[in-house]
Coordinates of C-alpha atoms and ligand atoms in Angstrom, one line a residue:
M1 CA 88.3 73.5 61.2
Q2 CA 88.4 70.8 64.0
E3 CA 85.5 68.8 65.2
N4 CA 84.4 67.8 68.8
F5 CA 87.3 70.0 70.2
S6 CA 88.1 70.2 73.9
L7 CA 88.1 73.8 75.1
K8 CA 89.9 73.0 78.4
P9 CA 93.2 74.7 77.4
Y10 CA 91.3 77.6 76.1
N11 CA 89.5 78.8 79.2
T12 CA 91.1 79.9 82.5
F13 CA 88.5 78.0 84.6
G14 CA 89.9 74.9 82.9
I15 CA 86.4 73.5 82.1
D16 CA 86.4 70.5 79.8
A17 CA 83.6 71.7 77.5
K18 CA 83.6 70.6 73.9
A19 CA 83.0 72.8 70.8
K20 CA 81.3 71.0 67.9
Y21 CA 83.6 72.9 65.6
F22 CA 86.7 75.0 66.4
A23 CA 88.8 77.2 64.1
E24 CA 91.7 79.6 64.8
I25 CA 92.0 82.7 62.5
N26 CA 95.0 85.0 61.9
S27 CA 93.6 87.7 59.6
P28 CA 90.3 89.5 58.9
D29 CA 90.2 87.8 55.5
Q30 CA 90.3 84.4 57.1
L31 CA 87.6 85.5 59.5
I32 CA 85.3 86.7 56.7
E33 CA 85.9 83.5 54.7
I34 CA 85.0 81.3 57.7
L35 CA 81.9 83.4 58.5
R36 CA 80.7 83.0 54.9
L37 CA 81.2 79.3 55.0
S38 CA 79.4 78.8 58.3
E39 CA 76.6 81.1 57.2
T40 CA 75.4 78.4 54.9
Q41 CA 75.1 76.0 57.9
T42 CA 73.4 78.5 60.3
L43 CA 75.7 77.5 63.1
P44 CA 75.8 79.4 66.4
I45 CA 79.2 81.1 66.6
L46 CA 81.3 82.1 69.7
F47 CA 84.4 84.3 69.5
L48 CA 87.2 83.5 71.9
G49 CA 90.2 85.6 73.0
G50 CA 92.2 84.3 76.0
G51 CA 89.2 82.6 77.6
S52 CA 89.7 84.4 80.9
N53 CA 86.3 85.9 81.3
I54 CA 84.1 83.0 80.2
L55 CA 82.3 80.1 81.9
F56 CA 81.3 77.1 79.8
T57 CA 78.3 75.5 81.6
K58 CA 77.8 73.0 78.7
D59 CA 79.3 71.9 75.4
F60 CA 79.1 74.5 72.6
D61 CA 76.9 73.1 69.8
G62 CA 78.4 75.4 67.2
L63 CA 81.6 77.0 65.9
V64 CA 84.1 78.5 68.3
I65 CA 86.5 80.9 66.5
K66 CA 89.7 81.7 68.3
L67 CA 90.9 85.2 67.4
S68 CA 94.7 85.0 66.9
L69 CA 95.4 88.2 64.9
K70 CA 98.8 89.5 65.8
G71 CA 100.8 92.7 65.3
I72 CA 101.5 96.1 67.0
T73 CA 102.2 99.4 65.3
I74 CA 103.1 102.9 66.7
Q75 CA 102.5 106.3 65.0
P76 CA 103.0 109.8 66.3
L77 CA 99.9 111.8 67.5
N78 CA 101.3 115.0 68.9
E79 CA 104.3 116.3 70.8
D80 CA 103.9 114.0 73.8
K81 CA 101.6 111.3 72.7
V82 CA 101.6 108.4 70.2
L83 CA 98.9 106.1 68.9
V84 CA 99.6 102.4 69.6
T85 CA 97.5 99.8 67.7
A86 CA 97.5 96.2 68.7
K87 CA 95.6 93.4 66.9
A88 CA 92.9 91.5 68.8
G89 CA 95.0 88.3 69.4
E90 CA 97.9 90.1 71.2
N91 CA 98.1 89.0 74.8
W92 CA 97.1 91.9 77.0
H93 CA 99.9 91.8 79.6
E94 CA 102.6 91.2 76.9
F95 CA 101.2 94.3 75.1
V96 CA 101.4 96.4 78.4
M97 CA 105.1 95.2 78.8
F98 CA 105.9 96.1 75.2
C99 CA 104.6 99.6 75.8
L100 CA 106.5 100.0 79.1
E101 CA 109.7 98.8 77.4
K102 CA 109.2 101.7 74.9
N103 CA 108.5 104.0 77.9
L104 CA 104.9 104.6 76.7
G105 CA 102.6 105.6 79.6
G106 CA 98.9 105.0 80.4
L107 CA 98.5 101.2 80.7
E108 CA 100.9 100.5 83.6
N109 CA 98.1 100.2 86.2
L110 CA 96.5 97.5 84.0
S111 CA 99.5 95.2 84.2
L112 CA 99.0 91.4 84.6
I113 CA 95.3 91.4 83.6
P114 CA 94.8 88.1 81.7
G115 CA 93.2 87.9 78.3
N116 CA 93.7 89.5 74.9
V117 CA 93.8 93.1 73.6
G118 CA 90.7 92.5 71.4
T119 CA 88.6 91.7 74.4
S120 CA 89.7 94.7 76.4
P121 CA 86.9 97.1 75.2
M122 CA 84.2 94.5 75.8
Q123 CA 84.0 95.2 79.5
N124 CA 86.3 98.3 79.6
I125 CA 88.8 96.4 81.6
G126 CA 90.0 98.2 84.7
A127 CA 92.2 97.9 87.8
Y128 CA 94.0 100.1 90.3
G129 CA 92.2 103.4 89.3
T130 CA 92.5 103.0 85.5
E131 CA 90.1 101.8 82.9
I132 CA 91.0 101.4 79.2
K133 CA 88.5 104.2 78.4
D134 CA 91.1 106.6 79.9
V135 CA 93.6 105.9 77.1
F136 CA 91.3 104.5 74.4
Y137 CA 91.5 106.1 70.9
N138 CA 89.4 103.8 68.7
C139 CA 88.9 100.2 67.7
K140 CA 88.2 98.5 64.4
V141 CA 85.4 96.0 64.3
L142 CA 83.9 93.6 61.8
N143 CA 80.2 94.1 61.5
L144 CA 78.8 90.6 61.5
E145 CA 75.7 91.5 59.5
T146 CA 77.4 93.4 56.6
L147 CA 80.9 91.9 57.0
E148 CA 82.2 95.4 56.6
I149 CA 85.0 96.8 58.8
E150 CA 83.9 99.9 60.9
A151 CA 85.8 102.2 63.3
F152 CA 84.3 102.8 66.8
D153 CA 85.6 105.9 68.7
L154 CA 85.3 106.5 72.4
E155 CA 81.8 108.0 72.3
K156 CA 80.5 105.2 70.1
C157 CA 81.8 102.5 72.5
R158 CA 79.7 103.9 75.4
F159 CA 82.1 102.7 78.0
G160 CA 80.8 102.3 81.6
Y161 CA 81.9 100.3 84.7
R162 CA 82.8 96.9 83.2
D163 CA 80.5 97.7 80.4
S164 CA 80.4 98.9 76.7
I165 CA 78.2 98.9 73.7
F166 CA 79.6 95.4 73.0
K167 CA 77.9 94.0 76.1
Q168 CA 74.7 96.0 75.4
D169 CA 73.0 96.8 72.0
G170 CA 76.1 95.7 70.1
K171 CA 76.2 92.2 71.8
G172 CA 76.9 89.5 69.2
K173 CA 76.9 92.1 66.4
Y174 CA 80.6 92.9 66.1
V175 CA 84.1 91.2 66.3
I176 CA 86.8 93.6 67.6
L177 CA 89.8 93.2 65.2
E178 CA 92.2 95.8 66.7
V179 CA 92.4 98.5 69.4
T180 CA 94.3 101.8 69.3
F181 CA 95.4 103.6 72.5
Q182 CA 96.8 107.1 72.9
L183 CA 99.8 106.8 75.2
T184 CA 102.2 109.4 76.6
T185 CA 105.9 109.5 75.5
K186 CA 106.8 112.0 78.3
N187 CA 105.2 113.8 81.3
H188 CA 103.5 110.5 82.2
Q189 CA 100.6 110.7 84.7
I190 CA 101.6 108.5 87.6
K191 CA 98.6 107.1 89.4
T192 CA 99.5 105.7 92.9
E193 CA 96.4 106.6 94.9
Y194 CA 94.5 103.4 94.4
G195 CA 94.7 100.3 96.5
A196 CA 98.0 99.3 98.0
I197 CA 100.2 100.9 95.2
K198 CA 101.7 103.5 97.5
S199 CA 102.6 101.1 100.3
E200 CA 104.0 98.6 97.8
L201 CA 106.2 101.3 96.3
E202 CA 107.4 102.1 99.8
N203 CA 108.2 98.4 100.4
L204 CA 110.3 98.5 97.2
G205 CA 112.1 101.6 98.5
I206 CA 110.9 103.8 95.6
E207 CA 110.1 107.5 96.3
N208 CA 109.7 109.0 92.8
P209 CA 108.1 106.2 90.8
T210 CA 108.3 105.8 87.1
I211 CA 105.6 104.1 85.0
Q212 CA 107.7 100.9 85.1
D213 CA 107.8 101.1 89.0
V214 CA 104.0 101.5 89.1
S215 CA 103.7 98.4 86.9
K216 CA 106.0 96.4 89.2
A217 CA 104.0 97.4 92.2
V218 CA 100.7 96.4 90.6
I219 CA 102.2 93.1 89.5
N220 CA 103.5 92.4 93.1
I221 CA 100.1 93.2 94.6
R222 CA 98.2 91.1 92.1
Q223 CA 100.5 88.1 92.5
S224 CA 100.1 88.2 96.3
K225 CA 96.2 88.5 96.1
L226 CA 94.9 86.7 93.1
P227 CA 95.2 83.0 92.2
D228 CA 97.2 82.2 89.1
P229 CA 94.9 80.6 86.6
K230 CA 97.7 78.3 85.5
Q231 CA 97.6 76.7 88.9
T232 CA 94.0 77.2 90.0
G233 CA 91.2 77.7 87.5
N234 CA 89.4 81.0 87.9
A235 CA 88.2 84.0 85.9
G236 CA 89.2 86.8 88.3
S237 CA 86.3 88.7 89.9
F238 CA 83.2 86.6 89.3
F239 CA 80.7 89.5 90.1
K240 CA 80.5 93.2 89.4
N241 CA 80.6 95.6 92.4
P242 CA 76.9 96.6 92.8
T243 CA 75.8 100.2 92.7
I244 CA 72.8 101.0 95.0
P245 CA 70.8 104.1 95.7
L246 CA 72.3 106.4 98.5
A247 CA 69.1 106.0 100.5
Q248 CA 69.4 102.2 100.5
F249 CA 73.1 102.5 101.5
E250 CA 72.2 104.7 104.4
E251 CA 69.6 102.3 105.6
L252 CA 72.1 99.4 105.4
K253 CA 74.7 101.5 107.3
L254 CA 72.4 101.5 110.3
K255 CA 72.3 97.8 110.3
F256 CA 75.9 97.1 109.2
P257 CA 78.0 100.1 110.4
N258 CA 81.2 98.8 108.7
I259 CA 79.7 98.5 105.2
P260 CA 82.2 100.1 102.8
G261 CA 80.9 102.3 100.0
Y262 CA 82.2 104.7 97.3
P263 CA 79.6 107.4 96.7
N264 CA 78.9 108.6 93.1
G265 CA 76.1 111.2 92.9
D266 CA 72.9 109.7 94.2
F267 CA 74.4 106.2 94.1
V268 CA 77.0 104.2 96.1
K269 CA 79.2 101.4 94.8
V270 CA 79.6 98.6 97.3
P271 CA 82.5 96.1 97.1
A272 CA 80.9 92.8 96.2
G273 CA 83.9 91.0 97.9
W274 CA 82.9 92.5 101.3
L275 CA 79.2 91.5 100.9
I276 CA 80.2 87.9 99.9
E277 CA 82.7 87.7 102.8
Q278 CA 80.0 88.8 105.3
C279 CA 77.8 86.0 104.2
G280 CA 80.5 83.5 105.2
W281 CA 81.7 82.5 101.7
K282 CA 85.4 83.5 101.9
G283 CA 87.4 80.2 101.5
K284 CA 84.3 78.1 101.6
Q285 CA 84.3 75.0 99.4
I286 CA 81.4 72.9 98.1
G287 CA 82.4 69.9 96.1
N288 CA 84.9 71.0 93.5
V289 CA 84.2 74.7 93.7
A290 CA 85.4 77.3 96.3
S291 CA 85.5 81.0 97.0
H292 CA 89.2 82.0 97.1
T293 CA 90.7 82.2 100.6
L294 CA 92.2 85.7 100.0
Q295 CA 89.5 87.3 97.9
A296 CA 85.9 86.1 98.2
L297 CA 85.0 87.7 94.9
V298 CA 87.0 85.1 93.0
I299 CA 85.4 81.7 92.5
V300 CA 87.9 78.9 91.9
N301 CA 87.9 75.5 90.3
A302 CA 89.4 74.1 93.6
T303 CA 90.0 70.5 92.5
G304 CA 90.6 71.1 88.8
N305 CA 87.6 68.8 88.2
A306 CA 84.7 71.2 88.5
T307 CA 82.1 71.4 85.7
G308 CA 80.9 74.8 84.5
Q309 CA 77.4 74.0 85.9
E310 CA 78.9 73.4 89.4
I311 CA 80.6 76.8 89.3
F312 CA 77.4 78.4 88.0
D313 CA 75.3 76.8 90.8
F314 CA 77.9 77.9 93.4
S315 CA 77.6 81.5 92.1
T316 CA 73.8 81.3 92.3
E317 CA 74.1 80.3 96.0
I318 CA 76.3 83.4 96.6
I319 CA 73.8 85.6 94.8
N320 CA 70.9 84.2 96.9
S321 CA 72.7 84.7 100.2
V322 CA 73.8 88.3 99.5
Q323 CA 70.2 89.1 98.4
E324 CA 68.8 87.6 101.6
K325 CA 71.2 89.4 104.0
F326 CA 71.6 92.8 102.3
G327 CA 68.7 93.0 99.7
I328 CA 71.3 93.6 97.0
E329 CA 71.3 91.6 93.8
L330 CA 74.8 90.7 92.5
E331 CA 75.4 90.6 88.8
R332 CA 77.9 88.2 87.2
E333 CA 80.8 89.8 85.5
V334 CA 81.9 86.6 83.8
N335 CA 80.3 85.7 80.4
V336 CA 78.2 82.5 81.0
I337 CA 77.8 80.2 78.0
Ligands
LIG1 C1 93.2 86.1 87.6 C2 92.3 87.1 86.8 C3 92.3 88.4 87.1 C4 91.5 89.3 86.4 N1 91.5 90.6 86.7 C5 90.8 91.5 86.0 C6 90.9 92.9 86.3 O1 91.6 93.4 87.2 N2 90.1 93.8 85.6 C7 89.3 93.3 84.6 O2 88.6 94.2 84.0 N3 89.2 92.0 84.3 C8 89.9 91.1 84.9 N4 89.8 89.8 84.6 C9 88.9 89.3 83.6 C10 89.5 89.2 82.2 O3 90.9 89.1 82.3 C11 89.2 90.3 81.3 O4 87.8 90.5 81.2 C12 89.8 90.1 79.8 O5 89.6 91.3 79.1 C13 89.1 88.9 79.1 O6 89.8 88.7 77.9 P1 89.8 87.4 77.2 O7 90.5 87.6 75.9 O8 90.4 86.3 78.0 O9 88.2 87.2 76.9 P2 87.4 85.8 76.6 O10 87.1 85.2 77.9 O11 88.1 85.1 75.6 O12 86.1 86.4 76.1 C14 85.2 87.2 76.9 C15 83.9 87.6 76.1 O13 84.3 88.4 75.0 C16 83.9 87.8 73.8 N5 85.1 88.2 72.9 C17 86.4 87.8 73.0 N6 87.1 88.4 72.1 C18 86.3 89.2 71.3 C19 86.5 90.1 70.2 N7 87.7 90.3 69.7 N8 85.4 90.6 69.7 C20 84.2 90.4 70.2 N9 83.9 89.6 71.2 C21 85.0 89.0 71.8 C22 83.8 86.4 74.0 O14 82.9 85.8 73.1 C23 83.2 86.4 75.5 O15 81.9 86.6 75.5 C24 90.6 88.8 85.3 C25 90.7 87.5 85.0 C26 91.5 86.6 85.7 C27 91.5 85.1 85.3

């Protein structure tokens, strides 16, 4: 256990917040032991994966536990599927690459998402037409009240768009210890419809793509569009894409004929990046904080010296201007501490 510990290397925004106490754990037993110890001191506790979806607006006056459990196992499920289990502390992208090396299909569209495997169910990570719920089998969690290990299947996780039980009723009640995915060993489903995957494959001269080719295309697209947190602090998309009633969308369409929308029943999902851009935020910098020049949805620590509070205030200004212009309330995707 370390005291007064800088979290700067442990969050991709690069915010220099301090944890009163910090500990790194490698096994469920270590986790239970440290939880029993801290119980006697009634400390607030924060669990940390790769720190790529978190904004520290102040020092954390409690115990930060970095989850570093490691290990990957594979077992057969049926003729063309296997179950692959990865411990919470495995890096997500390295895990995806591991699966692709073994020619296991299902995660290729989720290449290059930062963070750890254990956090992937929290917001049902998604990109390029795939969400983890599409290949999720179950996860093992530690119930923080009973300190018992429980299994959560697909239904119990209640996955939604960037959402799960772990962000709703289960918030703060469980630590995810490992996640199991069902992946294909043959007859892989190749998904190229979303975003620029098709045109990137064309650029690469590939006509019949493999899962490895799809991953390569996704990596190329992401590298050309998103800032690398190692160079410029950020947490990817800062806001969720809002879903509004169809009637409200049709009304907005009269005023803003170019407004993009993806209908889903009586609702329409509107790209938050477009709304933010229309309010003039793309590339705009205030002090140490900016909206990214290529993707307005990404807020960056432009000088490397931003405080979490500055980033939070910048995001509030964006929320206010989108509300004023479109009457739509943006919701932050990033976990604000
Ligand atoms: C450049 C960039 C691009 C991104 N692109 C995408 C994208 O395309 N799609 C997408 O969905 N996300 C994206 N993200 C967001 C982020 O990568 C994901 O949300 C990722 O799953 C966060 O993982 P993490 O381990 O870094 O989480 P952390 O930031 O460490 O934690 C996030 C939250 O989960 C809690 N937590 C962490 N681990 C556990 C656990 N094991 N059990 C319980 N609670 C836990 C933390 O307390 C915190 O509240 C992007 C981020 C960046 C920086």
